mmCIF file of C-alpha atoms in Angstrom:
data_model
loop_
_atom_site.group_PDB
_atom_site.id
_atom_site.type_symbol
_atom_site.label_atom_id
_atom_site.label_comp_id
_atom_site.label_asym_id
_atom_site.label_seq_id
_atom_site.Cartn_x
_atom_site.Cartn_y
_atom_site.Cartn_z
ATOM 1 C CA UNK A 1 -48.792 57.314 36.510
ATOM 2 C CA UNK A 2 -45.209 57.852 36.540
ATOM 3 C CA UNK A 3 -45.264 58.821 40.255
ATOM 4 C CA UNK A 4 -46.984 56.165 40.938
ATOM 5 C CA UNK A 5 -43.987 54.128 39.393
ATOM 6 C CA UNK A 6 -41.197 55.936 41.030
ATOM 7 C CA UNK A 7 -43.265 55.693 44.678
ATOM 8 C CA UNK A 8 -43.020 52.182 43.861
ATOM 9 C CA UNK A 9 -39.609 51.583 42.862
ATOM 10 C CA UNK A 10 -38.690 54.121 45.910
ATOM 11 C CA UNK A 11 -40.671 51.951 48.878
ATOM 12 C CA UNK A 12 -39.342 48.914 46.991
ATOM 13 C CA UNK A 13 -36.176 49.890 47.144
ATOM 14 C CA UNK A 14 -36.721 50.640 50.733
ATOM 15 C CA UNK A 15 -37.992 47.727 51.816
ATOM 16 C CA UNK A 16 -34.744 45.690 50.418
ATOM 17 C CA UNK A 17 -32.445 47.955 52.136
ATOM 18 C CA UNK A 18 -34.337 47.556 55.456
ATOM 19 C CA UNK A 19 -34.608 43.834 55.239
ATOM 20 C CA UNK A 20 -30.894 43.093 54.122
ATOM 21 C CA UNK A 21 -29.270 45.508 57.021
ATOM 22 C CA UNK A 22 -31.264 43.375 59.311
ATOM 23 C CA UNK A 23 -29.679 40.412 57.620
ATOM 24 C CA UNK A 24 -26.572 42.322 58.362
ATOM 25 C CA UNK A 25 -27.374 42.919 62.303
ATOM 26 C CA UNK A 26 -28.437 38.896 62.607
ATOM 27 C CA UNK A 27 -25.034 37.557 60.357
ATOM 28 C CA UNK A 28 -22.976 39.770 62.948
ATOM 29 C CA UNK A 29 -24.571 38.776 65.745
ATOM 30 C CA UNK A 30 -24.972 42.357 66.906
ATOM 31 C CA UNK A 31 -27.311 41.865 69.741
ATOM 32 C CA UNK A 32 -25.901 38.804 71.085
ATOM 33 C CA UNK A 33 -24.618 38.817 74.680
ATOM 34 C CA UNK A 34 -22.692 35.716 76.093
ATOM 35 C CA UNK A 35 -22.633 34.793 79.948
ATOM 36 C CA UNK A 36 -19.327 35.251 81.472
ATOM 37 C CA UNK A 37 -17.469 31.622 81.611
ATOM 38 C CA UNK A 38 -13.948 31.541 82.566
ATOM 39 C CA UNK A 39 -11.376 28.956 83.932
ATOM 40 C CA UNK A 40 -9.764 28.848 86.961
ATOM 41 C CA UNK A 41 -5.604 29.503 87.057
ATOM 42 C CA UNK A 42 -4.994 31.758 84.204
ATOM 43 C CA UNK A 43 -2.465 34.606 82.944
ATOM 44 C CA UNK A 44 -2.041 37.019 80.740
ATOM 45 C CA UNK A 45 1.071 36.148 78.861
ATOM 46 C CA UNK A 46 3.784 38.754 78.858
ATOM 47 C CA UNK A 47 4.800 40.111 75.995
ATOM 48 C CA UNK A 48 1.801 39.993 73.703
ATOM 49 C CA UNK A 49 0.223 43.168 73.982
ATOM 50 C CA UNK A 50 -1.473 43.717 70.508
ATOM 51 C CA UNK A 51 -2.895 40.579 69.339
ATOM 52 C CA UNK A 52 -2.412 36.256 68.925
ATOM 53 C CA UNK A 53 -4.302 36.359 66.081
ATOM 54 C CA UNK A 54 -3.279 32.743 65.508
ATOM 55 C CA UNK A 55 -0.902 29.892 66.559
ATOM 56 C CA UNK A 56 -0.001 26.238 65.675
ATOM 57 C CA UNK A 57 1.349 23.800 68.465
ATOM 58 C CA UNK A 58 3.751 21.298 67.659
ATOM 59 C CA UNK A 59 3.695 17.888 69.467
ATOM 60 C CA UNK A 60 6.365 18.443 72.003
ATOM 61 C CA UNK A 61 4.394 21.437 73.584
ATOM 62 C CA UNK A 62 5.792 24.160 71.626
ATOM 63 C CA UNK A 63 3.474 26.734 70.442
ATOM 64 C CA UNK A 64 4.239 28.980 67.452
ATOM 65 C CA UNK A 65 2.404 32.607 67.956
ATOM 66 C CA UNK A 66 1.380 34.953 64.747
ATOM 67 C CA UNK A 67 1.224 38.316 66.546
ATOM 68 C CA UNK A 68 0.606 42.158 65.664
ATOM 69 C CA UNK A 69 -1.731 41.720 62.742
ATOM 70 C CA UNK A 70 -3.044 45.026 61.329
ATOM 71 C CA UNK A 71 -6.683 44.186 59.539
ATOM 72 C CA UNK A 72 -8.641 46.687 57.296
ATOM 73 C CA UNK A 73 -11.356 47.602 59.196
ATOM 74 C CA UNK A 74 -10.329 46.305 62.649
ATOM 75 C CA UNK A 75 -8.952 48.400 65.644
ATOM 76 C CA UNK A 76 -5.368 48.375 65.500
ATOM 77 C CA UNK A 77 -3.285 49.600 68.857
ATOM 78 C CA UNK A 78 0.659 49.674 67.352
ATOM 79 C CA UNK A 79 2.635 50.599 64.491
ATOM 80 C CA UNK A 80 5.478 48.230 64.859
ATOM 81 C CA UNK A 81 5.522 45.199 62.449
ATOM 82 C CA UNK A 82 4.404 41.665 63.471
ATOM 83 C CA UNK A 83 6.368 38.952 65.369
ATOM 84 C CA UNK A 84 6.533 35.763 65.113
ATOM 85 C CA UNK A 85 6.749 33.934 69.148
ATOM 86 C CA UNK A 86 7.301 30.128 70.605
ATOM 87 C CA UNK A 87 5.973 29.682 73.586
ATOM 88 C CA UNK A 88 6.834 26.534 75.441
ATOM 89 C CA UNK A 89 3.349 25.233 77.047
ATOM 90 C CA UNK A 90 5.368 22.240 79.077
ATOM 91 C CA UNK A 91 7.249 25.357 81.256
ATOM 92 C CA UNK A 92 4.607 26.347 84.241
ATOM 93 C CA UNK A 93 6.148 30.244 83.532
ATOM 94 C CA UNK A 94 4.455 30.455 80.206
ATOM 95 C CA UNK A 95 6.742 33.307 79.312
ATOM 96 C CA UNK A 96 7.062 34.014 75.123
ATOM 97 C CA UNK A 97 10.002 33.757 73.236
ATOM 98 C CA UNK A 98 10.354 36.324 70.367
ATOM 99 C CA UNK A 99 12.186 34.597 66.737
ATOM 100 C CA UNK A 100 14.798 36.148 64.952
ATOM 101 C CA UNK A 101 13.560 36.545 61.115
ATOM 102 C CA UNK A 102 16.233 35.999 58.683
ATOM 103 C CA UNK A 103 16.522 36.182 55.170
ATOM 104 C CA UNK A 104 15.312 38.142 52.779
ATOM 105 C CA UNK A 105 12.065 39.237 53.963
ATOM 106 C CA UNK A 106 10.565 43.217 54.653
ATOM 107 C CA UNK A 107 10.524 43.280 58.434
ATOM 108 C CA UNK A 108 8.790 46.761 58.675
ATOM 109 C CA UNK A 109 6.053 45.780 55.837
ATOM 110 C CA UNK A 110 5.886 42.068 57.992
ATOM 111 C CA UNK A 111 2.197 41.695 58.729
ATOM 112 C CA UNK A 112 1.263 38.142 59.976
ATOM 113 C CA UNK A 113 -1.910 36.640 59.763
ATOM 114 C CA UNK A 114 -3.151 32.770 59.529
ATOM 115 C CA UNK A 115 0.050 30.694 60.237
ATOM 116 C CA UNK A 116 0.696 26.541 59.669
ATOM 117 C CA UNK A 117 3.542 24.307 59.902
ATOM 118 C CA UNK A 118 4.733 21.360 57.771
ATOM 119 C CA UNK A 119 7.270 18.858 59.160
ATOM 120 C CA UNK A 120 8.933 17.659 56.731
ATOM 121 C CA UNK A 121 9.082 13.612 57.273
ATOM 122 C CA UNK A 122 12.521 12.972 55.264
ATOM 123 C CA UNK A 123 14.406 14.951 57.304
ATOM 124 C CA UNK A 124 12.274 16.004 60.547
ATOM 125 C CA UNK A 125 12.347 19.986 58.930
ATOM 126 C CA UNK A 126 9.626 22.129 60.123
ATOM 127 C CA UNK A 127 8.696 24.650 57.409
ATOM 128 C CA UNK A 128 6.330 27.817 58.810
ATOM 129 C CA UNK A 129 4.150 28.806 56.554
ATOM 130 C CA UNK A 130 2.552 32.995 57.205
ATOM 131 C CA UNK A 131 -0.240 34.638 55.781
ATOM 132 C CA UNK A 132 1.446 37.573 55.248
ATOM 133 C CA UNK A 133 -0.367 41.716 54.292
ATOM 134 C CA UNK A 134 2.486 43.938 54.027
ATOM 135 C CA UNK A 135 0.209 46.782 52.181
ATOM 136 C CA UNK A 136 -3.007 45.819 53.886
ATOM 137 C CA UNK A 137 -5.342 44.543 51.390
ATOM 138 C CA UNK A 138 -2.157 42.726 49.488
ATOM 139 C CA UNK A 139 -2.043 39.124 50.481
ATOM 140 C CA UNK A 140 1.248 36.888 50.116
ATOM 141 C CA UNK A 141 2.383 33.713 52.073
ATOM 142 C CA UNK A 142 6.062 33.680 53.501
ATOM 143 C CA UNK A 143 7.487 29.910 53.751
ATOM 144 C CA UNK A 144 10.223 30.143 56.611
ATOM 145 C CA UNK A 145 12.302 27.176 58.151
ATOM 146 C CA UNK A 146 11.934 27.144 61.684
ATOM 147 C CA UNK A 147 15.351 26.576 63.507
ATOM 148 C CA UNK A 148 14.355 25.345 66.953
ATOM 149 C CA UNK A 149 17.621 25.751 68.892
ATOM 150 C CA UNK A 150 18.686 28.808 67.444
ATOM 151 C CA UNK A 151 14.629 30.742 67.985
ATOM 152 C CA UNK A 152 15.335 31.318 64.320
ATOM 153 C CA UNK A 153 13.492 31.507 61.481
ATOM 154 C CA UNK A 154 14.977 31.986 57.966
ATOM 155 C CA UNK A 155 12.883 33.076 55.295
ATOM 156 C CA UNK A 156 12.903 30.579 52.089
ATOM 157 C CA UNK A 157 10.058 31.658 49.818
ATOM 158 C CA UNK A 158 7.574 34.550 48.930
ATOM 159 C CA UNK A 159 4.060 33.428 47.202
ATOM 160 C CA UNK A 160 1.596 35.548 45.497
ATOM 161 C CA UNK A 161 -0.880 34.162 42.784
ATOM 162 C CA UNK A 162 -3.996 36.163 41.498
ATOM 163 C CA UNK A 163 -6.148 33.617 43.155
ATOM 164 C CA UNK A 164 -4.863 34.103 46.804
ATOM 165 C CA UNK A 165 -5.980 37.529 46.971
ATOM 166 C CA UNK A 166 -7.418 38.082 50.386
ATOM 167 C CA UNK A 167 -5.832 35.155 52.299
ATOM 168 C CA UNK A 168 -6.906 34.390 55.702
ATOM 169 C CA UNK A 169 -5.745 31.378 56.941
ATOM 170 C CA UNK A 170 -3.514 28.752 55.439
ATOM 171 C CA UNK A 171 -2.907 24.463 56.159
ATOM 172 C CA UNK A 172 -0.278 23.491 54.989
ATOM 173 C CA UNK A 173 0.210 19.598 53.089
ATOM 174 C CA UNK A 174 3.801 19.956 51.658
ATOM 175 C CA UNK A 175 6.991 21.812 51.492
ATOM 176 C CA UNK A 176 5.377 24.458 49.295
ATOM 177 C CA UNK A 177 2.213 23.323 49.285
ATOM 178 C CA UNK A 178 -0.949 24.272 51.371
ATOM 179 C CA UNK A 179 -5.047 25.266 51.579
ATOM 180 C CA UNK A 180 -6.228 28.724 52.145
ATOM 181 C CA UNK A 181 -8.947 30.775 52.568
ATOM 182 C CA UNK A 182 -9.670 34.260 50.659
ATOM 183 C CA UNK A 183 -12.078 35.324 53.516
ATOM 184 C CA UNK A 184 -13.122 38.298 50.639
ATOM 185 C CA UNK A 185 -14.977 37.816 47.561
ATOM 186 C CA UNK A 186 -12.715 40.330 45.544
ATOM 187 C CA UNK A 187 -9.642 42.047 46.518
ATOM 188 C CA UNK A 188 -11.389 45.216 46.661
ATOM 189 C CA UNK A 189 -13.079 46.056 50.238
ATOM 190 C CA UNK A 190 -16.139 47.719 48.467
ATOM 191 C CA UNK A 191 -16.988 45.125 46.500
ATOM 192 C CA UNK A 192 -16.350 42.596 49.201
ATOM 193 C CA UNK A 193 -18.984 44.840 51.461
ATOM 194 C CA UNK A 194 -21.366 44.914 48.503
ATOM 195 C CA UNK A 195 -21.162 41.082 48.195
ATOM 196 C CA UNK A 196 -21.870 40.339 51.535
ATOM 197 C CA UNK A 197 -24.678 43.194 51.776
ATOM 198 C CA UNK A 198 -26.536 40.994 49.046
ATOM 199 C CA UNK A 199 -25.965 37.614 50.606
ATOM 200 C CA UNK A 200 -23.749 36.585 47.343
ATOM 201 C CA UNK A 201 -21.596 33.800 48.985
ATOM 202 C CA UNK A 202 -18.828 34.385 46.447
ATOM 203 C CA UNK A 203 -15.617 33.855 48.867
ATOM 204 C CA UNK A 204 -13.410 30.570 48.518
ATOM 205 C CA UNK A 205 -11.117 28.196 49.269
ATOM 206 C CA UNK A 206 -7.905 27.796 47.409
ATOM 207 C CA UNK A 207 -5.585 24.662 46.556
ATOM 208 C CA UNK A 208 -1.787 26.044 45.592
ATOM 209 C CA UNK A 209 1.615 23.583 45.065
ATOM 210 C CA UNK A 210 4.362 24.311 42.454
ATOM 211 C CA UNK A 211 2.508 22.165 39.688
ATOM 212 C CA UNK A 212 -0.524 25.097 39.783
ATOM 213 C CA UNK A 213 -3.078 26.917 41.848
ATOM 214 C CA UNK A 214 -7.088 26.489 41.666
ATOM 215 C CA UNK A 215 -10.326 26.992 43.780
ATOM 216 C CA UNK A 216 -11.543 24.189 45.467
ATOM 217 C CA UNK A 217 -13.929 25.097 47.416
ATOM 218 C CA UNK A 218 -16.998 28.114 47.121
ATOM 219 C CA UNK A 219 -20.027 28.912 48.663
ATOM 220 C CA UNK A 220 -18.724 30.768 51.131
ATOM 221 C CA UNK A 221 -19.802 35.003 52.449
ATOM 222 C CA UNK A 222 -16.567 35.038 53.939
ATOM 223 C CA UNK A 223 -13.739 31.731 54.425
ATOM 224 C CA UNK A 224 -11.971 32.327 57.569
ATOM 225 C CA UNK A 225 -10.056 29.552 59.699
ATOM 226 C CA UNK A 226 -9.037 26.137 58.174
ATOM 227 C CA UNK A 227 -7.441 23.310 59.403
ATOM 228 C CA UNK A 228 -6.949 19.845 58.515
ATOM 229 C CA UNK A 229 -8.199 15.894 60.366
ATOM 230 C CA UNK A 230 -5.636 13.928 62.058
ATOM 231 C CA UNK A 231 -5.843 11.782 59.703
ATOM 232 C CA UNK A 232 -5.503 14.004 56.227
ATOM 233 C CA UNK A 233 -8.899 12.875 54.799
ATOM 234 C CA UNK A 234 -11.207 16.131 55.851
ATOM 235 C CA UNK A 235 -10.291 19.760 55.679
ATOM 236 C CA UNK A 236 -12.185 21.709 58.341
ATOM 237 C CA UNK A 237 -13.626 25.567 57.271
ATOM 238 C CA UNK A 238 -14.713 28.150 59.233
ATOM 239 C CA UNK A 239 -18.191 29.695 57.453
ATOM 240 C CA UNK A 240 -17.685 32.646 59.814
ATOM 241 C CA UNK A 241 -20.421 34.466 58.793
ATOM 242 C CA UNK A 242 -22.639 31.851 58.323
ATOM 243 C CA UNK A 243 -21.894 30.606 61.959
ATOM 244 C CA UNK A 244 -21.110 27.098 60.536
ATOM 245 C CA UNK A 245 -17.789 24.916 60.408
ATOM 246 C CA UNK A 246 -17.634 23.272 57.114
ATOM 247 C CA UNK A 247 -16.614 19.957 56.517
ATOM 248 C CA UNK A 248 -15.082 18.791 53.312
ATOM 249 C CA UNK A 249 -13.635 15.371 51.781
ATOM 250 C CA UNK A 250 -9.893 15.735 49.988
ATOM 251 C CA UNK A 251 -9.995 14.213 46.850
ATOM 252 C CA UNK A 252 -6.551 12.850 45.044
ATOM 253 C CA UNK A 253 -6.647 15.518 42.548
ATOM 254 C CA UNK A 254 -6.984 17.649 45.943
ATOM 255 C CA UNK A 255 -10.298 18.960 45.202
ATOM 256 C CA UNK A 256 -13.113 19.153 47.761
ATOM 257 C CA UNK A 257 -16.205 17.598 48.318
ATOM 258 C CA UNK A 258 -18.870 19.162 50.569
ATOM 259 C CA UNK A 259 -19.786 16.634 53.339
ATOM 260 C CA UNK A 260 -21.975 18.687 55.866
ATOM 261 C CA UNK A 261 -21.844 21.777 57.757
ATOM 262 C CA UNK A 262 -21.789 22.152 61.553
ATOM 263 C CA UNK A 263 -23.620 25.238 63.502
ATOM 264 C CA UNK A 264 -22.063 26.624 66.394
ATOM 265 C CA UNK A 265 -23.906 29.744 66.487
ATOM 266 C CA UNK A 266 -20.829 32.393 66.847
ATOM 267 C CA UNK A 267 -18.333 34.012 64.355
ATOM 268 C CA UNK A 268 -15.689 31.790 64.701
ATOM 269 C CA UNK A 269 -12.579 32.482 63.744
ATOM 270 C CA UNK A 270 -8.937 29.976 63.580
ATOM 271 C CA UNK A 271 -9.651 26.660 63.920
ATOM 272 C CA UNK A 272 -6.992 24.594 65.870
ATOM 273 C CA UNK A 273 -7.275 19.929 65.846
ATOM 274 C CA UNK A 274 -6.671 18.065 68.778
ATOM 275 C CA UNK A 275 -4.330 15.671 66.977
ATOM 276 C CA UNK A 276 -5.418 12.709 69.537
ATOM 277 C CA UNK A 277 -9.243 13.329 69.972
ATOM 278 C CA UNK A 278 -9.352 14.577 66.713
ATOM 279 C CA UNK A 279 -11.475 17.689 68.406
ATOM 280 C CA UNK A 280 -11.759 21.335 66.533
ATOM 281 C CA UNK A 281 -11.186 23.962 69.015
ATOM 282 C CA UNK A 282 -12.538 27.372 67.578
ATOM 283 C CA UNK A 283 -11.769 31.119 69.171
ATOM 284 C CA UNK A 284 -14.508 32.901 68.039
ATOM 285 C CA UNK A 285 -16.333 36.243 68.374
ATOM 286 C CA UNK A 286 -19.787 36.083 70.135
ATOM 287 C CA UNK A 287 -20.540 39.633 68.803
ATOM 288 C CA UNK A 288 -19.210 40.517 65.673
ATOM 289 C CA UNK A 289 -20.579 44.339 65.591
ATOM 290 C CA UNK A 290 -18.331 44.908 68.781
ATOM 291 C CA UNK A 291 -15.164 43.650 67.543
ATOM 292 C CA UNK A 292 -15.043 45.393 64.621
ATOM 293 C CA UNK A 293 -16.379 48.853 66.029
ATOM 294 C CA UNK A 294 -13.990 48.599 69.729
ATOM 295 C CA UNK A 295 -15.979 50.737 72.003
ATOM 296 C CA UNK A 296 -14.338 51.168 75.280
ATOM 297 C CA UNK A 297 -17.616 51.059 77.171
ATOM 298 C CA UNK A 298 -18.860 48.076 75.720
ATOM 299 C CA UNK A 299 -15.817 45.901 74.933
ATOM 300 C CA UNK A 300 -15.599 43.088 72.242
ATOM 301 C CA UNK A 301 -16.267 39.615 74.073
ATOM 302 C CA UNK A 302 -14.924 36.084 73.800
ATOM 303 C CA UNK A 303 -15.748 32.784 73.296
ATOM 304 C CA UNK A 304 -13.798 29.025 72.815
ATOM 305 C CA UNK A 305 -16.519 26.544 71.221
ATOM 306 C CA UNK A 306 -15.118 22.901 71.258
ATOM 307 C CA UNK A 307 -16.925 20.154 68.541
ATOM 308 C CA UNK A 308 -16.509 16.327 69.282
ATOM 309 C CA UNK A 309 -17.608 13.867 67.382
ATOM 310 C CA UNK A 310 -18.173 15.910 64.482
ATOM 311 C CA UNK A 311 -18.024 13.151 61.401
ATOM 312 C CA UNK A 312 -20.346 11.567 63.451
ATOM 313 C CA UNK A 313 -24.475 12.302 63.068
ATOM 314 C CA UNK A 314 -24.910 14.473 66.017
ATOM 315 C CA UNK A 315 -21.466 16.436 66.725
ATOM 316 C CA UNK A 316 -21.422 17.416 70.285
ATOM 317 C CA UNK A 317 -21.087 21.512 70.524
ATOM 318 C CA UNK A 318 -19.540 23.083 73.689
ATOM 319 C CA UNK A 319 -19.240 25.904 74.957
ATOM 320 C CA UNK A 320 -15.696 25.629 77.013
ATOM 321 C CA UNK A 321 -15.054 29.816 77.544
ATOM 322 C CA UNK A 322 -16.792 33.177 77.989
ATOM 323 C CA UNK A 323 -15.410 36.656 78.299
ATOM 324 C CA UNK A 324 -17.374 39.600 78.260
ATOM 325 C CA UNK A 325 -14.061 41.698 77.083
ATOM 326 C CA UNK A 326 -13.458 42.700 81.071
ATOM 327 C CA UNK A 327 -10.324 40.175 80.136
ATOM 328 C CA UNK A 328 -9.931 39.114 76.974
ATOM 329 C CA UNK A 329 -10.797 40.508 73.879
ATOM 330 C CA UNK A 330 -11.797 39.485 70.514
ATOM 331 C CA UNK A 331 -10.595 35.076 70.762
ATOM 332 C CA UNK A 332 -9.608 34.354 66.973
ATOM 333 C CA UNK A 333 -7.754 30.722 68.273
ATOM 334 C CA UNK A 334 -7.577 28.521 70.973
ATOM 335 C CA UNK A 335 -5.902 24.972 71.493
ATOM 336 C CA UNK A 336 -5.251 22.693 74.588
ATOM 337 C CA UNK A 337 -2.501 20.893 75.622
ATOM 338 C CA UNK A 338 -1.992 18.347 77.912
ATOM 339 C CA UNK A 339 -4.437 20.218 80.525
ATOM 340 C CA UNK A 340 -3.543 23.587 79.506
ATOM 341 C CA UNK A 341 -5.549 26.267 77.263
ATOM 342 C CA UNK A 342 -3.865 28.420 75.090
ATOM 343 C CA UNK A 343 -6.379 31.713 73.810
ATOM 344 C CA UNK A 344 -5.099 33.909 71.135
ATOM 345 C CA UNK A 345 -7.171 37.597 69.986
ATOM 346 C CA UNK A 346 -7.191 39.262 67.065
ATOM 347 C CA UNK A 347 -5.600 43.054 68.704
ATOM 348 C CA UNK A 348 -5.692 42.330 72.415
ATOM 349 C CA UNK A 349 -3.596 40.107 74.288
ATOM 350 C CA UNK A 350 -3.095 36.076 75.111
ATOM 351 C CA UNK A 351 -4.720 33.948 77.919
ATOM 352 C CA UNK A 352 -3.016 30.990 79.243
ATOM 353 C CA UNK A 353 -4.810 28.328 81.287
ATOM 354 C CA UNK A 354 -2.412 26.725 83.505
ATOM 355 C CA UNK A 355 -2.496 23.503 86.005
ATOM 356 C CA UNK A 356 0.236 24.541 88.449
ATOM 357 C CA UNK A 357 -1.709 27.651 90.811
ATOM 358 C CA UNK A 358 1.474 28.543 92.032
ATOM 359 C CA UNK A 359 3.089 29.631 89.058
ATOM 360 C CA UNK A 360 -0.024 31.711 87.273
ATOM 361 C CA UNK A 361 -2.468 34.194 88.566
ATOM 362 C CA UNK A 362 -5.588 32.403 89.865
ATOM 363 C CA UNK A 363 -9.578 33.088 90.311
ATOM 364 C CA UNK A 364 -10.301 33.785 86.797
ATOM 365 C CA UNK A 365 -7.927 35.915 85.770
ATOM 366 C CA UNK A 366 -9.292 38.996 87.462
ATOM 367 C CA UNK A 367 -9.777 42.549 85.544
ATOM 368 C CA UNK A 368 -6.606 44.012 87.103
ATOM 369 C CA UNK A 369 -4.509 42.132 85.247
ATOM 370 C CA UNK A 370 -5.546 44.259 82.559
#
């Protein structure tokens, strides 16, 4: 009888593991292939060689570039620390500007992830706010003043709190205020792995100012990009691997109400607002399996997913760009801006869309650019 039992338990056991690593394949997409869809007068932009893994555009054109992130468990191609680049979209050259970090800040242990920028109405000040992993798995957020005519940045303020412990992305709502998402569970990458492998959708969304830090938002396998709505009402959340944009009401008290979710049917990743159309613009990862593993003979893809309309009943989904890797690889962000499109990756390299053919390699950006 007590064979019996332990057969049992044994094919029972069995069965589980089977069914949730298939959950696994479906939540990473593994066996999804997207149909190549690029735009016409593109470049490579020089300079950024090991990842965009996020940006921010101010409203004069100017974007502000997060670059050389090194992620646990993603390919990394460089040992230097990360950099922090404008790059002036309104200039048909499209050529990156590196800033000058000063203050007291560890350059070598600099890491940058999620980035977001508060302008400061008072006195016009534009306060950069960086997701910052200078051991890795350690998350902190830099606060830097951004000193336009100088390419400067001077470091102000280091935060770490118990409850921002694996920090993605960051929006920030005041001088030293802002949202962000813990796109782990727990700080530890086993347990994180062991979450997700059970479904337990135990990731969040945090609310931090000077006056205290709390979650605000749950339900979540893993929180990646966030952004905010023109109009400060609705905070935006990437359900990456859930394949869904979340959609949530600010409260006064800051909390947040669930108002819907949005599929889009990729791993999305940064999620950037069209601050007239009020448009998300998502870079996202159309196979998630192949842009964590980087196999040289199947390369990671890319993908830019537009949503319009999407406080209305039926948001309108699109589809705007397609990579099979031959160019770009692994899209974590993408923004347009006045008839340009900016693409950012998580350890490759940046794609700018540009309107001038004359200025910008054209047809596609073909594979020898690479």
């Amino acid at each position: 009888m007590m064979w019996v039992l332990v057969t049992i338990c044994i094919a029972a056991l069995a069965a589980l593991l089977g069914q949730r690593l298939l959950k696994l394949s479906e939540i990473a997409l593994a066996n999804r292939e997207v149909p190549v869809k690029r735009l016409p007068n593109c470049q490579l932009l020089k300079n950024i060689e090991y990842g965009a893994e996020d940006f921010t555009i101010l409203r004069d054109g100017l974007a502000i570039i997060s670059t050389g992130l090194k992620y646990p468990g993603m390919p990394s191609f460089s040992d230097d620390p990360g950099k922090i680049y404008t790059l002036d979209l309104l200039d048909p050259r499209l050529i990156p500007v590196e800033l000058t970090i000063k203050g007291d800040l560890d350059r070598d242990s600099f890491n940058p992830h999620g980035i977001s920028v508060y302008i400061d109405e008072t006195d016009k000040t534009i306060h950069l706010f960086v997701v910052n992993h200078p051991q890795h798995y350690t998350s902190q957020v830099e606060i830097f003043l951004f000193v336009e005519e100088d390419n400067t940045i001077v470091h102000l303020k280091t935060i770490k709190h118990d409850l921002l412990h694996s920090v993605n992305d960051i929006v920030a709502v005041g001088v030293e205020s802002f949202y962000a998402t813990n796109d782990h569970s727990y700080p530890s990458a086993v347990l994180h792995m062991l979450a997700v492998f059970l479904g337990l959708p135990w990731a969040d969304v945090v609310y931090y100012s000077p006056g205290g830090v709390k979650a605000v938002g749950d339900g979540f396998l893993s929180a990646n990009g966030i952004n905010m709505s023109p109009d400060k009402r609705y905070l935006y959340v990437s359900a990456i691997l859930d394949h869904e944009i979340a959609v949530f009401e600010i409260k006064k008290n800051k909390d947040l109400v669930h108002v819907k979710s949005v599929a889009v049917g990729s791993l999305c990743d940064n999620i950037e607002v069209d601050q007239v159309t009020g448009d998300l613009w998502l870079g996202c990862h159309p196979n998630g399996a192949k842009v964590a593993v980087y196999d040289p003979e199947d390369l990671p893809g890319s993908e830019v997913i537009r949503i319009q309309d999407i406080h209305y009943e039926k948001p309108v989904v699109t589809q705007v760009y397609a990579d099979d890797g031959s160019v770009l690889i692994g899209s974590s962000v993408a923004a347009p801006y006045e008839g340009k499109l900016l693409i950012g990756t998580v350890y490759h390299k940046a794609l700018g869309n540009v309107t001038n053919p004359n200025s910008a390699i054209v047809s596609g950006c073909p594979r020898t650019l690479l």
